[in-house]
């Protein structure tokens, strides 16, 4: 039986270490601690920073699908994978706004727009800027994920009022080359730097179940926590094996290991929204409940995430009722 005083001293020592920057060895100790102790610590941190029963509801729309030049092994939209997905053109602004209006009516407070690009072309920036302004005019938070951004592109989106930019680092720096070869880990970090320098908030996380080790998951979170300013939003995805993709036969991640990763993300980045993202259709209600207890407080609502299935509104509403959860209200600046 763990001595209470020892446990408290142990936690205080790690808190002091983490306050000076996250050390990989400390993060490993936290991740591998007793599951009950880990969840208790994560929930304690969560309650100190958020309403424990409120979950942010976001909606994600693919504004340009397929034909991406990157070779990300997990993605259905890569031109390198014979997934059968056809490339589409960039959506019209009016269509995007109509979808955002419906999402808001269904309870979403944050609207995310994703395009399957290596990076946006300058000729598309005017349309993207118009999308941001039009969605913000509805009173919603805005987020985009468009691939790599130059400093000028980041500044243009920031000037348009884009709140968040999503650019996941996917996994650890060590494991990254096993998943993607068309852009480097350093390229990812450079885009995050450009986004932050432009004054936008950062949304960055990764994917579990690609064949990585627990140490890779820990390293990924330590990288994010040690950025000059940690992300305000950290999506944690469970791989959805896509037929035809390079990772179509990947072994599923263990549910307890997934929950441990959520808990570590919460502890290392206390003020971030930790998003339970792709893969929820493969999760039981009990697994999702553990993720919420471990500190996840954001989900994507709707039947589809870009090109993958997602639990529908009715399923999420039923789960929220069972768990006593409520949608998080949008805090508008005064």
Tab-separated table of N, CA and C in Angstrom, residues 149-151 154-155 158 163-165 188-204 224 227-234 269 272:
chain	number	residue	atom	x	y	z
A	149	UNK	N	2.706	26.281	-43.189
A	149	UNK	CA	2.450	27.695	-43.452
A	149	UNK	C	3.753	28.474	-43.470
A	150	UNK	N	3.867	29.390	-44.414
A	150	UNK	CA	4.974	30.343	-44.403
A	150	UNK	C	4.629	31.438	-43.398
A	151	UNK	N	5.603	32.232	-42.967
A	151	UNK	CA	5.292	33.343	-42.062
A	151	UNK	C	4.235	34.283	-42.633
A	154	UNK	N	0.757	32.673	-42.421
A	154	UNK	CA	0.297	32.678	-41.033
A	154	UNK	C	-0.196	34.074	-40.635
A	155	UNK	N	0.530	35.095	-41.044
A	155	UNK	CA	0.136	36.462	-40.716
A	155	UNK	C	-1.185	36.834	-41.381
A	158	UNK	N	-3.944	35.167	-39.421
A	158	UNK	CA	-4.087	35.842	-38.132
A	158	UNK	C	-4.797	37.178	-38.295
A	163	UNK	N	-8.536	32.012	-34.964
A	163	UNK	CA	-8.217	31.826	-33.548
A	163	UNK	C	-7.151	30.760	-33.341
A	164	UNK	N	-7.328	29.606	-33.983
A	164	UNK	CA	-6.436	28.467	-33.796
A	164	UNK	C	-5.919	27.961	-35.144
A	165	UNK	N	-4.699	27.445	-35.123
A	165	UNK	CA	-4.203	26.712	-36.292
A	165	UNK	C	-3.772	25.332	-35.817
A	188	UNK	N	7.497	20.508	-39.185
A	188	UNK	CA	6.296	20.635	-38.349
A	188	UNK	C	6.499	21.741	-37.307
A	189	UNK	N	7.631	21.682	-36.635
A	189	UNK	CA	7.908	22.656	-35.587
A	189	UNK	C	8.036	24.065	-36.145
A	190	UNK	N	8.566	24.179	-37.362
A	190	UNK	CA	8.699	25.496	-37.984
A	190	UNK	C	7.329	26.129	-38.231
A	191	UNK	N	6.375	25.318	-38.704
A	191	UNK	CA	5.026	25.850	-38.915
A	191	UNK	C	4.404	26.286	-37.596
A	192	UNK	N	4.594	25.487	-36.533
A	192	UNK	CA	4.071	25.874	-35.222
A	192	UNK	C	4.690	27.199	-34.768
A	193	UNK	N	5.965	27.378	-35.060
A	193	UNK	CA	6.640	28.640	-34.729
A	193	UNK	C	6.030	29.800	-35.511
A	194	UNK	N	5.786	29.584	-36.809
A	194	UNK	CA	5.201	30.644	-37.639
A	194	UNK	C	3.805	31.025	-37.156
A	195	UNK	N	3.041	30.025	-36.752
A	195	UNK	CA	1.683	30.266	-36.243
A	195	UNK	C	1.736	31.101	-34.961
A	196	UNK	N	2.622	30.707	-34.052
A	196	UNK	CA	2.725	31.413	-32.773
A	196	UNK	C	3.235	32.839	-32.977
A	197	UNK	N	4.206	33.008	-33.865
A	197	UNK	CA	4.748	34.341	-34.130
A	197	UNK	C	3.692	35.267	-34.729
A	198	UNK	N	2.738	34.679	-35.462
A	198	UNK	CA	1.678	35.491	-36.072
A	198	UNK	C	0.602	35.875	-35.065
A	199	UNK	N	0.661	35.283	-33.867
A	199	UNK	CA	-0.286	35.643	-32.820
A	199	UNK	C	-1.478	34.732	-32.681
A	200	UNK	N	-1.486	33.602	-33.393
A	200	UNK	CA	-2.593	32.654	-33.267
A	200	UNK	C	-2.322	31.640	-32.171
A	201	UNK	N	-3.392	30.996	-31.719
A	201	UNK	CA	-3.273	29.912	-30.765
A	201	UNK	C	-2.916	28.629	-31.520
A	202	UNK	N	-2.220	27.740	-30.821
A	202	UNK	CA	-1.721	26.511	-31.446
A	202	UNK	C	-2.557	25.308	-31.024
A	203	UNK	N	-2.922	24.517	-32.005
A	203	UNK	CA	-3.579	23.224	-31.789
A	203	UNK	C	-2.639	22.170	-32.357
A	204	UNK	N	-2.062	21.334	-31.491
A	204	UNK	CA	-1.094	20.339	-31.957
A	204	UNK	C	-1.125	19.127	-31.052
A	224	UNK	N	5.691	18.740	-27.088
A	224	UNK	CA	4.651	19.775	-27.106
A	224	UNK	C	4.697	20.632	-25.841
A	227	UNK	N	7.495	23.298	-25.846
A	227	UNK	CA	7.509	24.405	-26.799
A	227	UNK	C	7.600	25.719	-26.017
A	228	UNK	N	8.119	26.792	-26.610
A	228	UNK	CA	8.219	28.068	-25.886
A	228	UNK	C	6.911	28.456	-25.204
A	229	UNK	N	5.795	28.132	-25.850
A	229	UNK	CA	4.475	28.271	-25.242
A	229	UNK	C	3.682	27.028	-25.632
A	230	UNK	N	3.282	26.194	-24.658
A	230	UNK	CA	2.589	24.942	-24.989
A	230	UNK	C	1.299	25.199	-25.768
A	231	UNK	N	0.832	24.224	-26.535
A	231	UNK	CA	-0.411	24.395	-27.293
A	231	UNK	C	-1.598	24.655	-26.379
A	232	UNK	N	-2.536	25.456	-26.848
A	232	UNK	CA	-3.792	25.659	-26.127
A	232	UNK	C	-4.761	24.517	-26.374
A	233	UNK	N	-4.507	23.736	-27.413
A	233	UNK	CA	-5.374	22.616	-27.763
A	233	UNK	C	-4.498	21.433	-28.166
A	234	UNK	N	-4.792	20.259	-27.583
A	234	UNK	CA	-3.976	19.069	-27.846
A	234	UNK	C	-4.886	17.905	-28.259
A	269	UNK	N	0.219	19.564	-19.676
A	269	UNK	CA	-0.308	20.805	-20.263
A	269	UNK	C	-1.641	21.139	-19.600
A	272	UNK	N	-4.458	23.362	-21.352
A	272	UNK	CA	-4.854	23.052	-22.723
A	272	UNK	C	-6.185	22.312	-22.758
